[in-house]
XYZ file of C-alpha atoms in Angstrom:
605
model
C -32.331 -3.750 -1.891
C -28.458 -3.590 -2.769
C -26.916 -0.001 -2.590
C -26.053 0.983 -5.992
C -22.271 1.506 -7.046
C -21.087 4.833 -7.531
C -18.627 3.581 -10.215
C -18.377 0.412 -11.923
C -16.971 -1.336 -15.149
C -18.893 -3.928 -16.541
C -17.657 -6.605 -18.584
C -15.103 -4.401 -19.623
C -12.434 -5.988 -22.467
C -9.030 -4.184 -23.862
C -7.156 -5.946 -26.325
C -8.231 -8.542 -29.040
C -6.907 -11.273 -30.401
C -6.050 -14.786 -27.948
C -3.695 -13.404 -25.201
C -6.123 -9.425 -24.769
C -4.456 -7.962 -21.698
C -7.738 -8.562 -19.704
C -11.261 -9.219 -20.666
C -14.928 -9.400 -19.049
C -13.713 -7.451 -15.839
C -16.638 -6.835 -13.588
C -15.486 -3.870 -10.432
C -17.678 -1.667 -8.763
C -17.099 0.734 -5.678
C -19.771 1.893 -3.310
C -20.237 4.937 -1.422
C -17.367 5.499 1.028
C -15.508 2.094 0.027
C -11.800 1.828 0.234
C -10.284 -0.663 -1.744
C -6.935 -1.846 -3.585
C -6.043 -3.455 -6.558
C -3.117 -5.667 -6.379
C -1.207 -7.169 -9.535
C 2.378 -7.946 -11.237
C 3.546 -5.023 -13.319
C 2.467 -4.844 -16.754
C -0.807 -6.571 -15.677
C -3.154 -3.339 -16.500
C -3.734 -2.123 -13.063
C -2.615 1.238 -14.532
C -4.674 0.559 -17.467
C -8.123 -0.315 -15.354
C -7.701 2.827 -13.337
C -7.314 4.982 -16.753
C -10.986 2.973 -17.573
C -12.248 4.138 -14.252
C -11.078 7.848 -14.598
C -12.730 7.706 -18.225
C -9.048 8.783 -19.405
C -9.324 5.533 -22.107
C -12.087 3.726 -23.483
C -12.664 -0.152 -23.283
C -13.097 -2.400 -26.507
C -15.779 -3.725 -24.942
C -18.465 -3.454 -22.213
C -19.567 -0.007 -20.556
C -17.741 2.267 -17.599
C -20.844 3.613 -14.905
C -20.863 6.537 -13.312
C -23.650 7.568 -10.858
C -24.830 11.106 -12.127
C -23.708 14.032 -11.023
C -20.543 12.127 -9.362
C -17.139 13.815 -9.289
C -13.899 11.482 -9.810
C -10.343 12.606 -8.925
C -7.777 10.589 -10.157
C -4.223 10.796 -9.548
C -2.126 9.387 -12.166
C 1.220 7.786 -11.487
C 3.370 9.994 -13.337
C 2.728 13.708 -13.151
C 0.889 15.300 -15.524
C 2.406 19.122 -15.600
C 1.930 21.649 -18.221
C 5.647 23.777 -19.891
C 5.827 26.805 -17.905
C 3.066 25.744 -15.319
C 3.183 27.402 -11.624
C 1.905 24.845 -9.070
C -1.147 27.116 -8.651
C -1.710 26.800 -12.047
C -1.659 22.969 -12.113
C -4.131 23.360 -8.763
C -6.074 25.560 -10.229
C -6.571 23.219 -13.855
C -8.351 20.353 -11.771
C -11.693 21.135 -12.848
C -11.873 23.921 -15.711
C -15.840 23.666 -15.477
C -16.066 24.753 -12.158
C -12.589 26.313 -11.428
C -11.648 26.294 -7.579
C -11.769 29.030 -5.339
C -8.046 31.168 -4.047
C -8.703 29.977 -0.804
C -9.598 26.278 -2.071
C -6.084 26.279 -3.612
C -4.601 27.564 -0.702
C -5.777 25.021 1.123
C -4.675 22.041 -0.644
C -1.466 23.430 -1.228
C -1.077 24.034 3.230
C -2.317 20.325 3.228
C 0.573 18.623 1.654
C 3.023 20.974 2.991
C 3.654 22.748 -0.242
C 2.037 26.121 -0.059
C 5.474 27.892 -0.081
C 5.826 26.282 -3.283
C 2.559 27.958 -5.267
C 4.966 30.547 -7.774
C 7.084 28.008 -8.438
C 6.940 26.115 -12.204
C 6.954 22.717 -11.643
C 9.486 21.651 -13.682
C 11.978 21.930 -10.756
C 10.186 20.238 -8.230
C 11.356 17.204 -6.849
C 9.744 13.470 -7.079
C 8.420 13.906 -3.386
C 7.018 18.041 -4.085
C 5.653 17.067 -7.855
C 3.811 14.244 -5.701
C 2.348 16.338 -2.996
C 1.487 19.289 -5.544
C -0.488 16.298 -7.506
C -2.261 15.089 -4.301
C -3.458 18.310 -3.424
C -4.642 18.542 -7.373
C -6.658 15.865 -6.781
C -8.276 16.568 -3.169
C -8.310 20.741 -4.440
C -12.093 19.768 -3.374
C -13.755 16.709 -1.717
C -14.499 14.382 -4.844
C -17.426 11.206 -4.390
C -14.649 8.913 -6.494
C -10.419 8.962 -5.587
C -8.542 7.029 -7.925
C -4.588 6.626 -6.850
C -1.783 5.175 -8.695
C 0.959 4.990 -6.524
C -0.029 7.683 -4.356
C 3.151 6.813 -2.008
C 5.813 7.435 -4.950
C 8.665 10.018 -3.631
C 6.759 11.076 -0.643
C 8.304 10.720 2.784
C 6.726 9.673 6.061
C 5.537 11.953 7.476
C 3.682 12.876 4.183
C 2.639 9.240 3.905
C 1.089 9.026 7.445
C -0.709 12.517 6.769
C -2.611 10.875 3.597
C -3.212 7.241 5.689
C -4.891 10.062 8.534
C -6.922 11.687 5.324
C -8.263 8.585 3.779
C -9.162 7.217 6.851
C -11.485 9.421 7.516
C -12.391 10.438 3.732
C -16.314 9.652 3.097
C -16.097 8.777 -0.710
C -14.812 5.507 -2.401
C -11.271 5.062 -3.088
C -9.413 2.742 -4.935
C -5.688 2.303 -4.775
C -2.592 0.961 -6.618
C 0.421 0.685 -4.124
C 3.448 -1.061 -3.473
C 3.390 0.018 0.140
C 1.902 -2.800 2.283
C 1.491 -1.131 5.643
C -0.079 1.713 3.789
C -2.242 -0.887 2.116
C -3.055 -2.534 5.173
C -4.251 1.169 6.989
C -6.155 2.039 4.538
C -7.979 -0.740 2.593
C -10.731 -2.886 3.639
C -11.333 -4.127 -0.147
C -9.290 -5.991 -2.325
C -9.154 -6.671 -6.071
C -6.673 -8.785 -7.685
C -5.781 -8.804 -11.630
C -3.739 -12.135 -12.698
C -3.138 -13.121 -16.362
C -6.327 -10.761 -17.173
C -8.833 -11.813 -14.908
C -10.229 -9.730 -12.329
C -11.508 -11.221 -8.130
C -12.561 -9.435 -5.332
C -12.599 -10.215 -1.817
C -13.706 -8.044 1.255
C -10.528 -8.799 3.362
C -7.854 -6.460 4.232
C -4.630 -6.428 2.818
C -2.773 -8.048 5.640
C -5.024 -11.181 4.245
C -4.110 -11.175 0.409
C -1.394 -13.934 0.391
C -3.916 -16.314 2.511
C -6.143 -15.647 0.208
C -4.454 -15.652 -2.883
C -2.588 -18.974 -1.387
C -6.014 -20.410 -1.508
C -7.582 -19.570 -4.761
C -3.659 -20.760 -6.699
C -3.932 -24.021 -4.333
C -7.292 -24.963 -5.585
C -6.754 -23.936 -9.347
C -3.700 -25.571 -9.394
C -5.374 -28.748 -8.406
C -8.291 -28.230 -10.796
C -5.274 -27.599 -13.398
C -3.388 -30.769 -12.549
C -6.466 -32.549 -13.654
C -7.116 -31.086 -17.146
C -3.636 -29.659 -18.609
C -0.446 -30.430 -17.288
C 1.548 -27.022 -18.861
C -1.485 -24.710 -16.965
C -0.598 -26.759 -13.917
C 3.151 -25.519 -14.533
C 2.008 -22.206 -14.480
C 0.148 -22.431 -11.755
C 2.539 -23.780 -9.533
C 5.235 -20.875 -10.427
C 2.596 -18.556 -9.695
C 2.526 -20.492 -6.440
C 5.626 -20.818 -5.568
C 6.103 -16.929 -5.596
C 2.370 -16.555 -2.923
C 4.329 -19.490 -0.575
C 8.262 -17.294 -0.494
C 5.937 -14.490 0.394
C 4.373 -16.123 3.512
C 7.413 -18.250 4.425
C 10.555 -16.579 4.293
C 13.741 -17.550 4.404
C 13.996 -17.846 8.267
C 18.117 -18.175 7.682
C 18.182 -14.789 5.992
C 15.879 -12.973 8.824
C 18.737 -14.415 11.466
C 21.425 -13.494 10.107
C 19.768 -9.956 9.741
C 19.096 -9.767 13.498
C 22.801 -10.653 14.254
C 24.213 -7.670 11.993
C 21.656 -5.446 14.134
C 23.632 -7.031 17.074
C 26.982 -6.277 15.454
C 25.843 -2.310 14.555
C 24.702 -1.832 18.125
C 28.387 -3.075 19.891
C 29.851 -0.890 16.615
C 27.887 2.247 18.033
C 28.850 1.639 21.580
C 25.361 0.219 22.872
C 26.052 -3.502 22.906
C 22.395 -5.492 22.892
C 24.212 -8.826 23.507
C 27.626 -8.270 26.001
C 28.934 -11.859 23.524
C 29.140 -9.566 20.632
C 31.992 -6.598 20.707
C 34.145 -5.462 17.841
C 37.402 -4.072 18.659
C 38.611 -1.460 17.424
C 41.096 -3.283 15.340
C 38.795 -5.256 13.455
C 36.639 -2.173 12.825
C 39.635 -0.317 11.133
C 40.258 -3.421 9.348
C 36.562 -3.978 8.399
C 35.726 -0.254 7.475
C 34.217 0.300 3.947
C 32.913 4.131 5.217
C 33.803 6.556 8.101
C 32.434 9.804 8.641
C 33.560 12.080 11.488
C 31.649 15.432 12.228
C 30.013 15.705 8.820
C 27.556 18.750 8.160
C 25.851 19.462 4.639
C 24.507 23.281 3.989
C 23.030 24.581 0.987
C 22.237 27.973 -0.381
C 19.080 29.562 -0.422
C 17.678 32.273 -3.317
C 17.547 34.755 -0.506
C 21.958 34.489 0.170
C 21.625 32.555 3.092
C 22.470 29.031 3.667
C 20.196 26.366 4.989
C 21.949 23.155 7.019
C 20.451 20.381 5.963
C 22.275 18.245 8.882
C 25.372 19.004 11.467
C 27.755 16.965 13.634
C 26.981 13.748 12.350
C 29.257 10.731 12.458
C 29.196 7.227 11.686
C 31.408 4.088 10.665
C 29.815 1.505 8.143
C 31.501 -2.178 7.626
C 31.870 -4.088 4.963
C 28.631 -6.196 4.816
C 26.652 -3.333 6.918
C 22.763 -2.577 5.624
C 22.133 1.077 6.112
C 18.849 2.650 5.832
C 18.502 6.027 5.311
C 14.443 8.264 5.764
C 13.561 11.667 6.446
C 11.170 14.398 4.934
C 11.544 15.337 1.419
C 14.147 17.856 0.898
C 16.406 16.628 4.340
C 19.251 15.693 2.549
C 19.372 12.089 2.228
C 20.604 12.093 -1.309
C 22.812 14.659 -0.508
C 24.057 12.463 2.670
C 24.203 9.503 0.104
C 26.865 11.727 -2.382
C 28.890 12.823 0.696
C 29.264 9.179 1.925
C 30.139 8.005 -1.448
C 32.781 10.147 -2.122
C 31.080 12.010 -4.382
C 30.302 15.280 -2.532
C 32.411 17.379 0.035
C 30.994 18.181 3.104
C 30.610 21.275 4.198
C 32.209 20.337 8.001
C 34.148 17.379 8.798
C 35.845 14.431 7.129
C 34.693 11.076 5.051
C 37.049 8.421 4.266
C 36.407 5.394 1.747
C 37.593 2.254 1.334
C 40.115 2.589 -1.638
C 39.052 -0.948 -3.275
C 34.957 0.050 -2.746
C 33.181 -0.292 -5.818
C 29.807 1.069 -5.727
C 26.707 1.008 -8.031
C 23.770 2.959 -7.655
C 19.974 2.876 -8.214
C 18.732 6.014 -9.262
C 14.705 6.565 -8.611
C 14.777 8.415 -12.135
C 15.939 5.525 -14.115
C 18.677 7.488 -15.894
C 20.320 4.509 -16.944
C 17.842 3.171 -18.959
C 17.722 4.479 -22.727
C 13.877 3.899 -24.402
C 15.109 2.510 -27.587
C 17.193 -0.221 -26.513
C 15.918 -3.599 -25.942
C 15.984 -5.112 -22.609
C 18.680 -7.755 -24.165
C 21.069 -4.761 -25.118
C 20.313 -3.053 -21.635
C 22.161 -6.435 -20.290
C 24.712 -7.132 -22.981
C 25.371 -3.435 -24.288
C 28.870 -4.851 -25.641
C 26.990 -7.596 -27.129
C 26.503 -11.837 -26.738
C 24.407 -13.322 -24.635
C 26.289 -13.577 -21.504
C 25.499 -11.713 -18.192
C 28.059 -12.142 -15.456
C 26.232 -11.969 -12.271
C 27.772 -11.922 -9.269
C 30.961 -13.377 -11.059
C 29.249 -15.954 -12.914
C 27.963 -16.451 -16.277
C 24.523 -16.476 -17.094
C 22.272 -16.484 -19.969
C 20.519 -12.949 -20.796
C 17.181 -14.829 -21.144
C 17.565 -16.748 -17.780
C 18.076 -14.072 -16.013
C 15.593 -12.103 -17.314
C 13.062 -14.629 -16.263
C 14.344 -14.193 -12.657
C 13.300 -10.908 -12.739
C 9.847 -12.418 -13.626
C 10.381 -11.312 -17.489
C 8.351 -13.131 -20.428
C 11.343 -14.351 -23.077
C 9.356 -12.815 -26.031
C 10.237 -9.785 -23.442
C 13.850 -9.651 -24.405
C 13.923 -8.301 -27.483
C 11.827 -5.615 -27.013
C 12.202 -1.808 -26.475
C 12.465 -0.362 -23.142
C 9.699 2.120 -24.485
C 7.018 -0.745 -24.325
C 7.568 -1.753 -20.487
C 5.320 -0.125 -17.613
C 6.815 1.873 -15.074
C 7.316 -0.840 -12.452
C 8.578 -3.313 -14.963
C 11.755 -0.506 -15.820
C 12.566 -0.172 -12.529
C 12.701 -3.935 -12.439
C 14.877 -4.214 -15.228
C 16.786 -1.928 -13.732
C 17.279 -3.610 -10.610
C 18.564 -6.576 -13.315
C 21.411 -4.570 -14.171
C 21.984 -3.015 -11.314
C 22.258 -6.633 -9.376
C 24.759 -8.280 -12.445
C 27.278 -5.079 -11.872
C 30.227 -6.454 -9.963
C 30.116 -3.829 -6.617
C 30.374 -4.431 -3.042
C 28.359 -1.254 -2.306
C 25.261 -0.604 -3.457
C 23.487 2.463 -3.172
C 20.026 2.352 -3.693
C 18.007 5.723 -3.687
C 14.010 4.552 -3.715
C 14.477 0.945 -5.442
C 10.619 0.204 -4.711
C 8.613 2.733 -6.458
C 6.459 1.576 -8.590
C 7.586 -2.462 -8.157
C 4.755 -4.960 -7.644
C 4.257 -7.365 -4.653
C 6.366 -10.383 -6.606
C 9.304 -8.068 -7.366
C 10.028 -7.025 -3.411
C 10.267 -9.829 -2.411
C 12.576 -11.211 -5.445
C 14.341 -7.364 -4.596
C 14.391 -8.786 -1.034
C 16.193 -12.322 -1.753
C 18.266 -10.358 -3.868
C 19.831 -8.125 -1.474
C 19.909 -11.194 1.288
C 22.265 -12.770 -0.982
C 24.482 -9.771 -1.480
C 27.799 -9.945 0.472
C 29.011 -6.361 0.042
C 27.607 -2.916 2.078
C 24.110 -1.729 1.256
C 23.151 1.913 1.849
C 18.855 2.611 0.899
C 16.476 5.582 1.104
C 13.316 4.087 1.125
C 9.910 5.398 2.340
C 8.369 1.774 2.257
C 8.262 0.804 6.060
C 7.870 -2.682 5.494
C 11.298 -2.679 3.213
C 13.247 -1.277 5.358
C 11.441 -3.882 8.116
C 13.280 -6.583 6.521
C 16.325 -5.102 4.926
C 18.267 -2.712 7.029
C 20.631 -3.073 10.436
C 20.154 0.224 11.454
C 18.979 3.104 10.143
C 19.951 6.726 9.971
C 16.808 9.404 10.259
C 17.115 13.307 8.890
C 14.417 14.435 10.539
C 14.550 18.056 8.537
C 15.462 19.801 11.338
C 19.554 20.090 10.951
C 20.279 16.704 12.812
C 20.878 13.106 11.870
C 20.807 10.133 14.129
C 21.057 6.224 13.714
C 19.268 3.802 15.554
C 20.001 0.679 15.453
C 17.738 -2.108 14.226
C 14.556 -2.003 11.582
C 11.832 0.621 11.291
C 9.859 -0.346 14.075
C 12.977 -0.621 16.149
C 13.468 2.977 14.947
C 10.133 4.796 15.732
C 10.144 2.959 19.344
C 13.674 4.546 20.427
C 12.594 7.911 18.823
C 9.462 8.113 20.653
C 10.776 6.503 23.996
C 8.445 3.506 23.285
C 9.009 0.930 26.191
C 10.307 3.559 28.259
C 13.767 2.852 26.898
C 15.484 6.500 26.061
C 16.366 7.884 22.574
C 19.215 6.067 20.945
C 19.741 3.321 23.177
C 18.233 0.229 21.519
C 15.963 -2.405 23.126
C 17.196 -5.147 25.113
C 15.614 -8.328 23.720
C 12.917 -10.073 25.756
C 13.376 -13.140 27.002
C 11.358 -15.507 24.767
C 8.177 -16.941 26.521
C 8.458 -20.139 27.866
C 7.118 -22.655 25.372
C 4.206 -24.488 26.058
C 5.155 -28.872 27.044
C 3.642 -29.693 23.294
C 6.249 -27.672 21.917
C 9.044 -28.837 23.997
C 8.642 -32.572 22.937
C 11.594 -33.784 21.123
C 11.473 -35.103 17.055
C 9.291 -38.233 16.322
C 11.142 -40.798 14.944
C 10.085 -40.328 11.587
C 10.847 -36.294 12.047
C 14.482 -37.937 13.520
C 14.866 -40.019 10.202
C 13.964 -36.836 7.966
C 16.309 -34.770 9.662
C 18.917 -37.222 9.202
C 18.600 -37.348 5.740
C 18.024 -34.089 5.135
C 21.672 -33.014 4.476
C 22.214 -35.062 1.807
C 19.163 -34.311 0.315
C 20.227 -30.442 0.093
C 23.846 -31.524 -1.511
C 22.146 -33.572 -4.301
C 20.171 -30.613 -4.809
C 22.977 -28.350 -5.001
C 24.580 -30.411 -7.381
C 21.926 -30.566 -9.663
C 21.908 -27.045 -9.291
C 24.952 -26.408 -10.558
C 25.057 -29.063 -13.287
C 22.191 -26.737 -14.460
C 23.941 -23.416 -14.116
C 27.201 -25.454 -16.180
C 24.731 -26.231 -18.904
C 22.505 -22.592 -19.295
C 26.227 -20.817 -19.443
C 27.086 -22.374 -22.851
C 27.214 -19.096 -24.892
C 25.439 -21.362 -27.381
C 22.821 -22.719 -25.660
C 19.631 -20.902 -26.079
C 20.236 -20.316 -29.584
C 20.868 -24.174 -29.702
C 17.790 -25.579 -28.684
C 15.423 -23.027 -27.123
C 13.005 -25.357 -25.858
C 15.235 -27.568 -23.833
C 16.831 -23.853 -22.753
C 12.897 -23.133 -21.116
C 12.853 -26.530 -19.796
C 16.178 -26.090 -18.172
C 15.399 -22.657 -16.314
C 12.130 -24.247 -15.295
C 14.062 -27.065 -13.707
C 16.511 -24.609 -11.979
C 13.434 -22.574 -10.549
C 12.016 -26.028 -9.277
C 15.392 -27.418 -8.053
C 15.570 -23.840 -5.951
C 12.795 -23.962 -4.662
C 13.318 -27.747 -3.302
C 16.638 -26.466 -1.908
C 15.001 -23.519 -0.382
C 12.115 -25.730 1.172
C 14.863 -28.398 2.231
C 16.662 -25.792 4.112
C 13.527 -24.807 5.981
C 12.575 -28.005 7.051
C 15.968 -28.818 7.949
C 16.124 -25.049 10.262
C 12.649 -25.871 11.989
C 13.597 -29.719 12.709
C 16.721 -28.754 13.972
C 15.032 -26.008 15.831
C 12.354 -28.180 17.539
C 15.482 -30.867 18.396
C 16.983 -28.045 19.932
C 13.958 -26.841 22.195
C 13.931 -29.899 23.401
C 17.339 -30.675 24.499
């Protein structure tokens, strides 16, 4: 006989009318399941875990909860009370049955924010709000977690901490995250909402673009058969599954040479062909900090460093990542390398012509009642200028994976993830050859990283970015600098793995110094054949291929920069930016067929 769920929704509905946001959704959890649910923002993932919690109630269908069950659910925005102590807010998660001192205590010591129990929590931080809400939630063991973006603001050692707990947690859990290696530690279930329906697969996350690659593959077949405009569809929604598994293999190269470049500019040279004298340093320098320190005072007089004696040099074109605990100092370190903040010891000097624009994890420059056209054009028109040229407001607003009937309205209507995506718009069409992004992937879905990811591949200025998302920072950063809340701060040179294996002497190769590269394993005789003839002929061709592409391209581009042309003949406008998501796509697979030819004719020569 089947186990019974704990919690289920059956055939739940939300929304009426002939586009409801979902309807006839069907998800249960069993006893000591841990699963995720994966989906674009603005798809109701936030909206299904409300149904779950009982926090809203469906239009249809019926939520189940095994009797005498106790759900915590941690919602993605704090919930605090005016004037409320984080005891308080502790103490509030179950007024029935309050928890005991030493039960508060305890989940308080858990987080690391026991210190913190008189304070109101009005002045904590994003990372000490998030930890006060966790320990809200696991105050006492509940049978059902529910957590939206429990990752949000926390750092990682925090992050690793709750990976440990739910682990080894014995109730069901379901998730909402952005964070794929925390996904991939911690879930063994997936669900995954697309244009309101609702499948589940027992897989991990480390399978869900196989699988999703598989279900769009098959539908878009079915699709191809029966309506010709769903097949459209389905082939975007394609096309976004495929750049996820096959990345731009040009971009991830040129990443591993400015990794090569950072370690000869920090005096441990991983490749003896790559050195930068000092003259084209000077002449190259967008930041250099000598002997910087950062203290701040304390409410009992004295001061606290955050970090000492730290120095670096960043080029124009460098990628900088920047982690540590909450409350080390990284935006602080951020402000002193900007200009905007003194140090408290040593010296910073700036590149006179740098002009910087920054993300800011609160979304301060976002005002609720404008529209997202106004956000874009606040003087007006319908012209963005990105990256110095025109564009349509509507075109790119569907690169950021907006709906046109989108544009118009309020910032007020969009979910969390979908302002911070907007956001990113703006922040990406502001001329700047620094960008400073503090915590750009809270609360983005899976589609937006990696459009967040091409993004910043295709930006030719310096990039500085906090970020607690391991993966991110993977496939972003040259090098990254760690406050490890202790007074010091140290850069190692190469991605996040790179990072924890010189900081824990993995490989045997001491702190700092980075990691020769292996020699690549001899391939095996299959691989070392040369090209076919017909591979031969398609790699011949395959130049010209890509400059008729690029051509149509910009004949595109010429045509979707008429101030006019939207307003002209809207359809043909859609048509257009469907074409120039089609043509980029050919380009992009064009390029990649032309890399792993020329690869393969390489191997073999």
């Amino acid at each position: 006989m089947a186990e019974p769920p704990i919690i289920a929704l059956r055939g739940v509905g939300l929304g009426y009318g002939p586009t409801p946001l979902f309807q006839d959704v069907e998800l249960q959890l069993l006893p000591g399941e841990r699963a995720t649910l994966v989906g674009r923002n603005g798809s109701g993932k936030t909206t299904i875990m409300k149904l779950m919690a009982g926090a809203i109630q469906p239009d249809r269908g019926e939520r189940y909860v095994q009797p005498g069950a106790r759900i915590a659910w941690l919602p993605q925005e704090p919930q605090f009370l005016p004037g409320e102590t984080a005891w308080e807010h502790v103490a509030g998660a179950d007024p029935g049955n309050p928890p005991e001192d030493f039960e508060i205590q305890a989940a308080l010591d858990r987080f690391g924010v026991g210190g913190l129990k008189d304070r109101e929590t009005a002045g904590f931080s994003g990372g000490e709000g998030r930890k006060i809400s966790l320990a809200r939630a696991l105050v006492r063991p509940p049978d059902v977690l529910l957590l939206d973006e429990p990752t949000n603001h926390l750092d990682l050692a925090a992050i690793q901490h709750l990976e440990e707990f739910l682990v080894g947690f014995g109730g069901a859990v379901l998730v909402i995250s952005h964070d794929r290696a925390f996904l991939d530690t911690v879930s063994e279930r997936l669900f995954w909402l697309e244009r309101g329906i609702l499948r589940t697969a027992r897989k991990r996350f480390r399978e869900f673009d196989a699988w999703v690659e598989q279900i769009v593959e098959e539908e878009a077949r079915f699709a191809e058969r029966l309506d010709a405009k769903l097949a459209l569809e389905k082939r975007w929604l394609l096309r976004g599954v495929t750049a996820r598994r096959k990345r731009n293999q040009g971009r991830l190269a040129r990443l591993h040479d400015m990794r090569d470049v950072r370690s000869s500019l920090l005096g441990n040279p991983r490749r003896p062909n790559i050195q930068i004298s000092e003259g084209d340093a000077r002449s190259r320098m967008a930041i250099e900090a000598k002997s910087i320190s950062a203290r701040v005072p304390l409410p009992s007089g004295h001061e606290r460093t955050l970090f000492a004696d730290f120095s670096t040099r960043v080029l124009k074109g460098d990628r900088i990542g920047v982690v540590g605990p909450n409350g080390a100092g990284k935006t602080t370190l951020l402000r002193i390398l900007t200009g905007d903040l003194a140090p408290s010891e040593g010296k910073v000097t700036v590149a006179k012509s740098l002009a910087a624009a920054y993300f800011d994890q609160k979304r301060v420059g976002l005002i609720p009642t404008d529209t997202l056209w106004q956000t874009l054009c606040p003087q007006g028109g319908d012209q963005v200028t990105v990256r110095g040229a025109p564009r349509h407001v509507v075109g790119y607003l569907k690169d950021f994976n907006f709906d046109v009937d989108q544009a118009r309205s309020p910032i007020a209507t969009l979910s969390g993830g979908e302002r911070n995506r907007l956001l990113l718009a703006k922040l990406l069409a502001k001329p700047s050859d620094l960008l400073v992004l503090d915590e750009p992937t809270n609360d983005l879905d899976m589609d937006t990283l990696d459009l967040l990811e091409d993004a910043l591949g295709e930006f030719s200025g310096t990039l500085i970015v906090v970020s607690h998302d391991r993966d991110f920072l993977e496939r972003t950063v040259a090098s990254i600098v760690a406050l490890e809340g202790d007074g010091r701060a140290k850069e190692y040179v190469g991605g996040y793995q790179d990072y924890l294996r010189q900081r824990q002497g993995g490989g045997g190769k001491p702190e700092g110094k980075p990691e020769k590269p292996k020699p690549a394993p001899s391939r095996p005789r299959a691989e070392r054949q040369g090209l076919t003839f017909n591979e031969q002929h398609e790699l011949d061709g395959l130049p010209a291929r890509i400059a008729k592409i690029e051509k149509d391209i910009a004949r595109i581009e010429t045509a979707l920069a008429e101030p006019d042309a939207y307003e002209r003949d809207a359809k043909r406008y859609s048509q257009l930016t469907d074409y120039l998501t089609k043509s980029r796509d050919d380009l992009e697979a064009a390029e990649e067929r032309w890399l792993e030819l020329s690869e393969k004719a390489e191997a073999a020569a």
